[in-house]
Amino acid sequence: KMLILQNTFFHLFHKNQPLQKEYIRGISLVIFLIKDRLGGLAMRRAVCPGSFDPVTKGHVDIFERASAMFDELIISVFHNPGKDKAMFSMEERVEMLKEATKHIPNVRVTCFSGLLNEFCKKEEAPFIVRGLRAFTDFEYEFQRALLLKKIDNDLETVFIMTNAKYSFVSSSGVRELATFGGQLKDLVPECIEERVRKHVYKKFE
Ligand code: ADP
């Protein structure tokens, strides 16, 4: 490789020399080395999709751990056709997620209506992060990951096991408790607790 590079520079600085095969090989090598270097420096991006209706402490724990594994974590609110009765609008959920993750520097929050594989392609993110709580989660997540792999073989789903402290925490549980005025302190981030409560009061006013 060094010899090829030496020849290249020799030809570059002695322009009167005829263009030789080595020169072209040298240029190709330089391009290859730059590309290789840039490839190594490319951002490792992951998407963490979900309904987040609303974001819970269990979700935030997954975000914190996933953000340490990737250069950038894109948290995206998706419309889940199986969960049609949402408590918060997509915009409200994005706002709450931004608030709850402002201590994590490499996180971006957004929302998307469409197919997850298309979103990943648009964001150049080949990894998908999902949290796993119990066997019931596993069954659903397993099917989802396999279906996604069938649609796009380049996508990898990464599962992060729940923190035992939050294994019982779910958005549906939070919604139910909030509706009946229950304690949310241990379930949702402090910064959004009041917001969830006010939202429920407003509905009943
Ligand atoms: P979805 O509607 O796509 O299932 P959710 O907002 O309910 O979205 O959850 C998003 C992701 O977070 C899912 O992978 C879910 O399993 C995971 N998750 C939810 N609650 C917890 C928790 N307490 N601990 C770990 N992972 C969780």
Short mmCIF file of C-alpha atoms and ligand atoms in Angstrom, two decimals:
data_model
loop_
_atom_site.label_atom_id
_atom_site.label_comp_id
_atom_site.label_asym_id
_atom_site.label_seq_id
_atom_site.Cartn_x
_atom_site.Cartn_y
_atom_site.Cartn_z
CA LYS A 1 0.00 0.00 0.00
CA MET A 2 2.86 2.36 0.90
CA LEU A 3 4.54 1.73 -2.46
CA ILE A 4 1.37 2.51 -4.35
CA LEU A 5 0.93 5.72 -2.35
CA GLN A 6 4.58 6.72 -2.94
CA ASN A 7 4.14 6.23 -6.68
CA THR A 8 0.97 8.32 -6.61
CA PHE A 9 2.67 11.23 -4.90
CA PHE A 10 5.65 10.94 -7.23
CA HIS A 11 3.33 11.34 -10.20
CA LEU A 12 1.39 14.15 -8.55
CA PHE A 13 4.51 16.22 -7.98
CA HIS A 14 6.22 15.39 -11.29
CA LYS A 15 3.41 16.37 -13.60
CA ASN A 16 5.57 15.89 -16.71
CA GLN A 17 5.55 12.11 -16.06
CA PRO A 18 3.04 10.22 -18.16
CA LEU A 19 -0.03 8.97 -16.33
CA GLN A 20 0.65 5.41 -15.29
CA LYS A 21 -1.33 2.48 -14.01
CA GLU A 22 0.19 3.00 -10.52
CA TYR A 23 -1.17 6.52 -10.44
CA ILE A 24 -4.73 5.33 -11.00
CA ARG A 25 -4.26 2.48 -8.51
CA GLY A 26 -2.93 4.98 -5.98
CA ILE A 27 -5.88 7.32 -6.37
CA SER A 28 -8.27 4.36 -5.98
CA LEU A 29 -6.45 3.33 -2.81
CA VAL A 30 -6.67 6.84 -1.35
CA ILE A 31 -10.40 6.95 -2.10
CA PHE A 32 -10.83 3.50 -0.54
CA LEU A 33 -8.92 4.51 2.62
CA ILE A 34 -10.96 7.72 3.02
CA LYS A 35 -14.21 5.81 2.50
CA ASP A 36 -13.12 3.14 4.99
CA ARG A 37 -12.26 5.81 7.57
CA LEU A 38 -15.53 7.65 7.05
CA GLY A 39 -17.44 4.37 7.26
CA GLY A 40 -15.85 3.72 10.65
CA LEU A 41 -16.84 7.19 11.79
CA ALA A 42 -20.47 6.88 10.64
CA MET A 43 -23.06 7.51 13.35
CA ARG A 44 -24.65 4.43 14.92
CA ARG A 45 -28.29 5.47 15.10
CA ALA A 46 -31.16 3.60 16.68
CA VAL A 47 -34.88 4.22 16.69
CA CYS A 48 -36.96 3.60 19.79
CA PRO A 49 -40.58 3.48 18.57
CA GLY A 50 -43.67 3.33 20.74
CA SER A 51 -47.02 4.82 21.67
CA PHE A 52 -45.68 6.44 24.86
CA ASP A 53 -49.21 7.37 25.97
CA PRO A 54 -47.81 8.72 28.29
CA VAL A 55 -44.06 8.18 28.77
CA THR A 56 -43.29 6.22 31.98
CA LYS A 57 -40.25 5.75 34.20
CA GLY A 58 -39.86 2.31 32.58
CA HIS A 59 -39.49 3.96 29.15
CA VAL A 60 -36.99 6.54 30.44
CA ASP A 61 -34.88 3.76 31.95
CA ILE A 62 -34.75 2.04 28.53
CA PHE A 63 -33.83 5.37 26.82
CA GLU A 64 -30.99 6.01 29.27
CA ARG A 65 -29.51 2.55 28.76
CA ALA A 66 -29.98 2.54 24.98
CA SER A 67 -28.46 6.01 24.59
CA ALA A 68 -25.22 4.62 26.06
CA MET A 69 -25.11 1.97 23.33
CA PHE A 70 -25.65 4.23 20.30
CA ASP A 71 -24.37 7.60 19.06
CA GLU A 72 -27.90 8.85 18.59
CA LEU A 73 -31.22 7.53 19.83
CA ILE A 74 -34.30 8.68 17.97
CA ILE A 75 -37.42 8.28 20.08
CA SER A 76 -40.44 8.29 17.83
CA VAL A 77 -44.11 8.34 18.70
CA PHE A 78 -45.95 6.02 16.34
CA HIS A 79 -49.65 5.57 15.90
CA ASN A 80 -50.43 2.03 17.05
CA PRO A 81 -53.58 0.85 15.20
CA GLY A 82 -54.16 -1.69 17.99
CA LYS A 83 -54.40 1.12 20.57
CA ASP A 84 -56.99 3.46 19.12
CA LYS A 85 -58.18 5.09 22.35
CA ALA A 86 -55.22 7.36 23.03
CA MET A 87 -55.27 9.62 26.07
CA PHE A 88 -52.80 12.17 24.67
CA SER A 89 -52.39 13.55 21.16
CA MET A 90 -49.17 12.72 19.24
CA GLU A 91 -47.96 16.32 19.81
CA GLU A 92 -48.58 16.13 23.57
CA ARG A 93 -46.71 12.83 23.77
CA VAL A 94 -43.74 14.31 21.88
CA GLU A 95 -43.69 17.30 24.27
CA MET A 96 -43.75 15.04 27.32
CA LEU A 97 -40.99 12.84 25.90
CA LYS A 98 -38.83 15.91 25.23
CA GLU A 99 -39.34 17.04 28.79
CA ALA A 100 -38.61 13.61 30.27
CA THR A 101 -35.42 13.07 28.24
CA LYS A 102 -33.84 16.51 28.39
CA HIS A 103 -31.06 15.10 30.63
CA ILE A 104 -29.96 12.67 27.86
CA PRO A 105 -27.78 14.53 25.35
CA ASN A 106 -27.85 12.14 22.36
CA VAL A 107 -31.61 11.76 22.17
CA ARG A 108 -33.96 13.22 19.54
CA VAL A 109 -37.75 13.04 19.87
CA THR A 110 -40.10 13.02 16.92
CA CYS A 111 -43.29 11.38 15.65
CA PHE A 112 -44.19 9.46 12.52
CA SER A 113 -47.27 8.04 10.87
CA GLY A 114 -46.34 5.19 8.61
CA LEU A 115 -44.22 2.07 8.45
CA LEU A 116 -41.33 1.71 10.88
CA ASN A 117 -38.94 0.41 8.21
CA GLU A 118 -39.57 3.52 6.08
CA PHE A 119 -38.88 5.77 9.04
CA CYS A 120 -35.61 3.91 9.79
CA LYS A 121 -34.51 4.29 6.17
CA LYS A 122 -35.31 8.01 6.19
CA GLU A 123 -33.32 8.51 9.41
CA GLU A 124 -30.47 6.18 8.33
CA ALA A 125 -30.96 4.19 11.51
CA PRO A 126 -30.52 0.41 11.11
CA PHE A 127 -31.26 -0.46 14.76
CA ILE A 128 -34.58 -0.61 16.60
CA VAL A 129 -34.68 -0.65 20.37
CA ARG A 130 -37.58 -2.21 22.27
CA GLY A 131 -38.02 -2.88 25.96
CA LEU A 132 -39.05 -6.28 27.31
CA ARG A 133 -40.99 -6.76 30.52
CA ALA A 134 -42.61 -10.18 30.70
CA PHE A 135 -43.31 -13.22 28.55
CA THR A 136 -46.43 -11.51 27.29
CA ASP A 137 -44.22 -8.74 25.82
CA PHE A 138 -41.88 -11.34 24.34
CA GLU A 139 -44.54 -13.07 22.24
CA TYR A 140 -45.65 -9.78 20.65
CA GLU A 141 -42.13 -8.37 20.25
CA PHE A 142 -40.82 -11.63 18.74
CA GLN A 143 -43.51 -11.57 16.02
CA ARG A 144 -42.89 -7.89 15.36
CA ALA A 145 -39.11 -8.28 15.05
CA LEU A 146 -39.44 -11.23 12.67
CA LEU A 147 -41.98 -9.42 10.49
CA LEU A 148 -39.70 -6.39 10.31
CA LYS A 149 -36.73 -8.58 9.36
CA LYS A 150 -38.84 -10.07 6.55
CA ILE A 151 -39.66 -6.57 5.26
CA ASP A 152 -36.09 -5.27 5.54
CA ASN A 153 -33.24 -7.69 6.26
CA ASP A 154 -30.86 -4.84 7.14
CA LEU A 155 -32.84 -3.83 10.23
CA GLU A 156 -31.83 -5.28 13.60
CA THR A 157 -34.13 -5.21 16.63
CA VAL A 158 -32.29 -4.87 19.93
CA PHE A 159 -34.14 -5.83 23.13
CA ILE A 160 -33.36 -4.31 26.48
CA MET A 161 -34.61 -6.13 29.55
CA THR A 162 -36.69 -4.05 31.93
CA ASN A 163 -35.22 -2.76 35.14
CA ALA A 164 -36.84 -4.92 37.86
CA LYS A 165 -37.96 -1.69 39.57
CA TYR A 166 -40.19 -0.88 36.59
CA SER A 167 -41.25 -4.31 35.39
CA PHE A 168 -44.87 -3.64 36.44
CA VAL A 169 -45.02 -0.11 34.94
CA SER A 170 -47.10 0.38 31.80
CA SER A 171 -48.72 3.35 30.05
CA SER A 172 -52.11 1.66 30.30
CA GLY A 173 -51.67 1.27 34.06
CA VAL A 174 -50.75 4.96 34.33
CA ARG A 175 -53.83 5.99 32.33
CA GLU A 176 -56.07 3.85 34.51
CA LEU A 177 -54.60 5.16 37.77
CA ALA A 178 -54.70 8.76 36.54
CA THR A 179 -58.36 8.45 35.59
CA PHE A 180 -59.26 7.40 39.13
CA GLY A 181 -56.96 9.89 40.88
CA GLY A 182 -54.31 7.34 41.96
CA GLN A 183 -50.67 8.05 42.90
CA LEU A 184 -48.41 8.40 39.86
CA LYS A 185 -45.19 9.31 41.69
CA ASP A 186 -43.33 6.03 41.13
CA LEU A 187 -44.64 5.45 37.64
CA VAL A 188 -44.02 8.58 35.55
CA PRO A 189 -41.15 11.11 35.50
CA GLU A 190 -41.68 13.90 38.03
CA CYS A 191 -41.70 16.58 35.32
CA ILE A 192 -44.81 15.15 33.63
CA GLU A 193 -46.76 13.90 36.68
CA GLU A 194 -48.61 17.20 37.11
CA ARG A 195 -49.31 17.39 33.41
CA VAL A 196 -50.97 13.96 33.37
CA ARG A 197 -53.06 14.85 36.41
CA LYS A 198 -54.20 18.20 34.92
CA HIS A 199 -55.09 16.48 31.65
CA VAL A 200 -57.43 14.08 33.47
CA TYR A 201 -59.04 16.89 35.53
CA LYS A 202 -59.68 18.90 32.36
CA LYS A 203 -61.47 15.92 30.79
CA PHE A 204 -63.86 15.64 33.72
CA GLU A 205 -64.53 19.39 34.09
P1 ADP B 1 -46.19 0.09 21.86
O1 ADP B 1 -47.58 0.65 21.74
O2 ADP B 1 -45.42 0.15 20.60
O3 ADP B 1 -46.12 -1.26 22.52
P2 ADP B 1 -45.38 1.39 24.34
O4 ADP B 1 -45.37 2.87 24.47
O5 ADP B 1 -46.42 0.67 25.12
O6 ADP B 1 -45.44 1.14 22.79
O7 ADP B 1 -43.96 0.79 24.72
C1 ADP B 1 -42.82 1.10 23.97
C2 ADP B 1 -41.72 0.11 24.29
O8 ADP B 1 -41.33 0.24 25.64
C3 ADP B 1 -42.12 -1.36 24.11
O9 ADP B 1 -41.04 -2.07 23.59
C4 ADP B 1 -42.45 -1.81 25.52
O10 ADP B 1 -42.27 -3.21 25.67
C5 ADP B 1 -41.40 -1.02 26.29
N1 ADP B 1 -41.79 -0.80 27.67
C6 ADP B 1 -42.93 -0.25 28.14
N2 ADP B 1 -42.93 -0.19 29.50
C7 ADP B 1 -41.73 -0.71 29.88
C8 ADP B 1 -41.11 -0.95 31.16
N3 ADP B 1 -41.72 -0.67 32.31
N4 ADP B 1 -39.86 -1.50 31.16
C9 ADP B 1 -39.25 -1.81 30.00
N5 ADP B 1 -39.78 -1.62 28.78
C10 ADP B 1 -41.00 -1.08 28.72
#
